[in-house]
Structure formats: structure tokens, C-alpha cells
Coordinates of C-alpha atoms in Angstrom, one line a residue:
D1 CA 180.5 -36.3 167.3
M2 CA 177.1 -35.2 166.0
A3 CA 174.0 -37.0 166.9
T4 CA 171.7 -37.9 164.0
W5 CA 168.1 -39.1 163.9
A6 CA 166.0 -40.7 161.2
L7 CA 163.1 -38.4 160.4
G8 CA 161.3 -40.3 157.8
S9 CA 160.2 -38.5 154.6
V10 CA 161.4 -34.9 154.3
E11 CA 159.6 -34.3 151.0
A12 CA 157.8 -31.0 150.9
Q13 CA 155.4 -29.4 148.3
K14 CA 156.6 -26.3 146.4
G15 CA 155.0 -23.0 147.0
P16 CA 155.3 -19.6 145.3
Q17 CA 158.7 -19.0 143.6
S18 CA 159.5 -22.7 144.3
N19 CA 159.8 -22.1 148.0
P20 CA 159.3 -25.4 149.9
L21 CA 156.3 -25.6 152.1
N22 CA 158.3 -27.5 154.7
S23 CA 156.9 -26.4 158.1
L24 CA 155.6 -30.0 158.8
V25 CA 159.1 -31.4 158.1
F26 CA 160.5 -28.7 160.4
R27 CA 158.1 -29.7 163.1
T28 CA 159.1 -33.4 162.8
A29 CA 162.8 -32.4 163.0
W30 CA 162.1 -30.1 166.0
D31 CA 160.3 -32.9 167.8
A32 CA 163.3 -35.2 167.2
L33 CA 165.7 -32.5 168.5
R34 CA 163.5 -31.7 171.6
S35 CA 163.1 -35.4 172.5
S36 CA 166.8 -36.1 172.1
G37 CA 167.7 -34.1 175.3
Q38 CA 170.5 -32.3 173.4
L39 CA 169.0 -28.8 174.0
E40 CA 169.9 -28.9 177.7
S41 CA 173.6 -28.7 177.1
H42 CA 173.6 -25.8 174.6
D43 CA 172.9 -22.1 174.9
W44 CA 171.7 -21.6 171.3
V45 CA 170.0 -23.6 168.5
V46 CA 171.2 -22.8 165.0
K47 CA 169.8 -24.2 161.8
V48 CA 171.8 -23.5 158.6
D49 CA 170.7 -24.4 155.1
P50 CA 173.2 -26.6 153.2
D51 CA 173.7 -24.0 150.5
A52 CA 174.6 -21.3 153.1
V53 CA 178.3 -20.6 153.7
W54 CA 178.7 -19.8 157.4
F55 CA 181.3 -19.2 160.0
P56 CA 180.5 -20.5 163.5
T57 CA 183.3 -18.5 165.2
R58 CA 181.8 -15.3 163.8
L59 CA 178.4 -16.3 165.2
R60 CA 179.9 -16.7 168.7
E61 CA 181.4 -13.3 168.4
H62 CA 178.1 -11.7 167.3
L63 CA 176.2 -13.3 170.2
K64 CA 178.8 -12.1 172.7
A65 CA 178.8 -8.6 171.2
Y66 CA 175.1 -7.9 170.5
M67 CA 173.0 -10.0 172.9
P68 CA 172.0 -8.5 176.3
G69 CA 173.1 -11.7 178.0
H70 CA 176.3 -11.7 176.0
G71 CA 175.5 -15.0 174.3
N72 CA 174.6 -17.1 177.3
G73 CA 171.3 -18.2 175.8
L74 CA 169.2 -17.0 178.7
D75 CA 167.6 -14.2 176.6
N76 CA 164.2 -15.3 175.3
V77 CA 164.9 -14.3 171.8
F78 CA 165.5 -15.3 168.2
L79 CA 167.6 -13.4 165.7
E80 CA 166.0 -11.6 162.8
N81 CA 168.5 -11.4 159.9
C82 CA 166.8 -9.6 157.1
P83 CA 166.2 -5.8 157.5
R84 CA 164.4 -5.6 154.2
F85 CA 161.5 -7.8 155.4
H86 CA 162.2 -7.4 159.2
S87 CA 162.3 -11.1 159.5
M88 CA 164.3 -14.2 160.2
Q89 CA 165.1 -15.8 156.8
G90 CA 165.7 -19.6 156.6
P91 CA 169.4 -19.8 155.5
I92 CA 170.4 -19.3 159.1
E93 CA 168.0 -19.4 162.0
V94 CA 169.3 -18.7 165.5
I95 CA 167.2 -19.2 168.7
S96 CA 168.3 -18.8 172.3
K97 CA 168.1 -21.7 174.6
K98 CA 165.2 -20.1 176.5
G99 CA 163.4 -19.4 173.2
A100 CA 164.0 -23.0 172.0
E101 CA 162.6 -24.4 175.3
T102 CA 159.5 -22.2 174.9
L103 CA 159.1 -23.5 171.3
G104 CA 159.6 -27.1 172.4
K105 CA 157.0 -26.9 175.2
E106 CA 154.4 -24.9 173.3
I107 CA 154.7 -25.6 169.6
Q108 CA 151.3 -27.2 169.6
W109 CA 149.7 -23.7 170.1
C110 CA 151.1 -22.6 166.7
G111 CA 148.2 -23.9 164.6
G112 CA 147.2 -22.0 161.6
V113 CA 150.7 -21.5 160.2
W114 CA 151.3 -25.1 159.0
G115 CA 151.8 -25.5 155.3
T116 CA 154.1 -22.5 155.0
G117 CA 157.9 -22.3 154.7
E118 CA 159.7 -23.2 157.9
D119 CA 161.2 -19.8 158.4
Q120 CA 157.7 -18.1 158.1
F121 CA 156.3 -20.8 160.4
L122 CA 159.1 -20.4 162.9
T123 CA 159.0 -16.6 163.1
K124 CA 155.2 -16.5 163.5
C125 CA 155.2 -19.3 166.0
L126 CA 157.9 -17.7 168.2
Q127 CA 156.2 -14.4 168.1
K128 CA 152.9 -16.0 169.1
L129 CA 154.6 -17.7 172.0
G130 CA 156.1 -14.4 173.2
V131 CA 159.7 -15.0 172.1
G132 CA 161.0 -11.7 170.9
G133 CA 162.9 -11.1 167.7
T134 CA 166.0 -9.0 167.7
M135 CA 167.4 -7.6 164.4
E136 CA 171.0 -8.6 163.8
P137 CA 171.6 -7.1 160.3
T138 CA 175.2 -8.3 160.0
L139 CA 174.2 -12.0 160.5
L140 CA 173.3 -12.8 156.9
N141 CA 174.0 -11.8 153.3
D142 CA 171.2 -13.2 151.3
V143 CA 170.6 -12.5 147.6
Y144 CA 166.8 -12.7 148.1
C145 CA 166.9 -10.3 151.2
D146 CA 169.7 -8.0 150.3
G147 CA 169.4 -8.1 146.5
Y148 CA 173.1 -8.7 146.1
A149 CA 175.9 -11.2 147.1
N150 CA 179.0 -10.0 148.9
C151 CA 181.2 -12.8 150.0
A152 CA 184.1 -10.3 150.6
D153 CA 182.7 -9.4 154.0
S154 CA 184.8 -10.4 156.9
W155 CA 182.1 -9.9 159.6
K156 CA 178.9 -11.4 158.2
V157 CA 178.2 -14.9 159.6
A158 CA 176.4 -16.5 156.7
F159 CA 176.1 -16.0 152.9
H160 CA 173.3 -17.5 150.8
P161 CA 172.6 -19.1 148.3
H162 CA 175.7 -20.9 147.0
K163 CA 174.4 -24.1 145.4
S164 CA 177.4 -25.4 143.5
I165 CA 180.5 -26.7 145.2
R166 CA 182.6 -24.2 143.2
D167 CA 180.4 -21.2 144.2
F168 CA 180.3 -22.3 147.8
D169 CA 184.1 -22.7 147.9
Q170 CA 184.7 -19.3 146.2
C171 CA 182.4 -17.6 148.7
Y172 CA 184.0 -19.3 151.7
N173 CA 187.5 -18.4 150.5
A174 CA 186.6 -14.8 149.7
S175 CA 185.2 -14.2 153.1
W176 CA 187.9 -16.1 155.0
G177 CA 190.5 -14.3 152.9
E178 CA 189.1 -10.9 154.0
E179 CA 189.0 -12.0 157.6
L180 CA 192.7 -13.0 157.4
K181 CA 193.6 -9.8 155.7
K182 CA 191.9 -7.8 158.5
Q183 CA 193.7 -9.8 161.2
R184 CA 197.1 -9.1 159.6
Q185 CA 196.3 -5.4 159.4
Q186 CA 195.4 -5.4 163.1
Q187 CA 198.7 -7.1 164.0
R188 CA 200.7 -4.3 162.4

């Protein structure tokens, strides 16, 4: 079961290169999540774009392997996923429970970054609030960040963009197929 909330209008203006200026929509969604009480029972908050292929079990393994608290959400951190821009790109945004709580309590202090894309807003706001970014370069394969698409990767968590159903399915199957091939090789 997944809880859902009505947010009202989620229409956003377009900025450079047709990027949505959706930080106000993001704040509305964040307020709904915060007031729901759902954060208390989770270690991490993860936002994934609908055109991103992603593997939740891989994310769990990454958090256990790379985070100082081994994925328990107590680290005051968000995951940067784009080495090229040293940033957290919007296709997958991962924030620890402690970082999410800080954001929820102090988001009103993030003025001056409204009217941007939600990933830019979120990164700048978290940094302003003292939530540290940790680079996790194997989190995302993004055409805009990496300059190429490689769905044949069995360790990346997310792949972006895959806007058609056919492209989405092909990417999912390619990555899942590589993971299965790797598992079979390890069993030999």
C-alpha cells in the first residue's frame, strides 16, 4: 500500500532547455509528505522521475556498502549522483532520514532559490541547511550528466531518460539481464 495525497496543480513553467521550473511544486509535495507522518518509519526518502528505470534492491545495497551508517538513515546526507556537475540530478534524489527531517523543519529558510528546477533547489537548500552531499557515482546513468546511455550495467541504480514504454522496457530488461548473468557467473 502506498499513501497518496492530492497536491492541486502541478503545472510548472519551462526554463532553459525545456527544464521545468518546478521547485514550488516540489515544496508543495514536500509539505504533503512531511505532514503525512510517513517519514518517521523510513530511513531514506527517495524521489524517482517516472522516466527513470530504477532498481530499489540495488539502492539498498549501495546504501549498505557506501554510507558510513551502512544505510540506517542516521547520516545527515544526500547523495550526489552526477560527477560531471558534482551535483544531485533530479532523475533519482536520495536523502537520509536525518537530512529529510532537517529539510522538513527548516525549508522556509531556503528563500532565493524558488523558481528553479527541483533538483537545483533541493541541492542548494540542503547545502544551506548543513546537510552534506556525498558523491555516489554509480547511482545514476543519465544521458545529460554522463553523455551516454548504458543500460547494460548491472550495478547502477537508475537510468535516465527512457520516455517511451518500449525504451523503458528495453533498458530495464538489459540491466536486469546483466544482473542475472553476473549472478549465474558467481554461482559457478
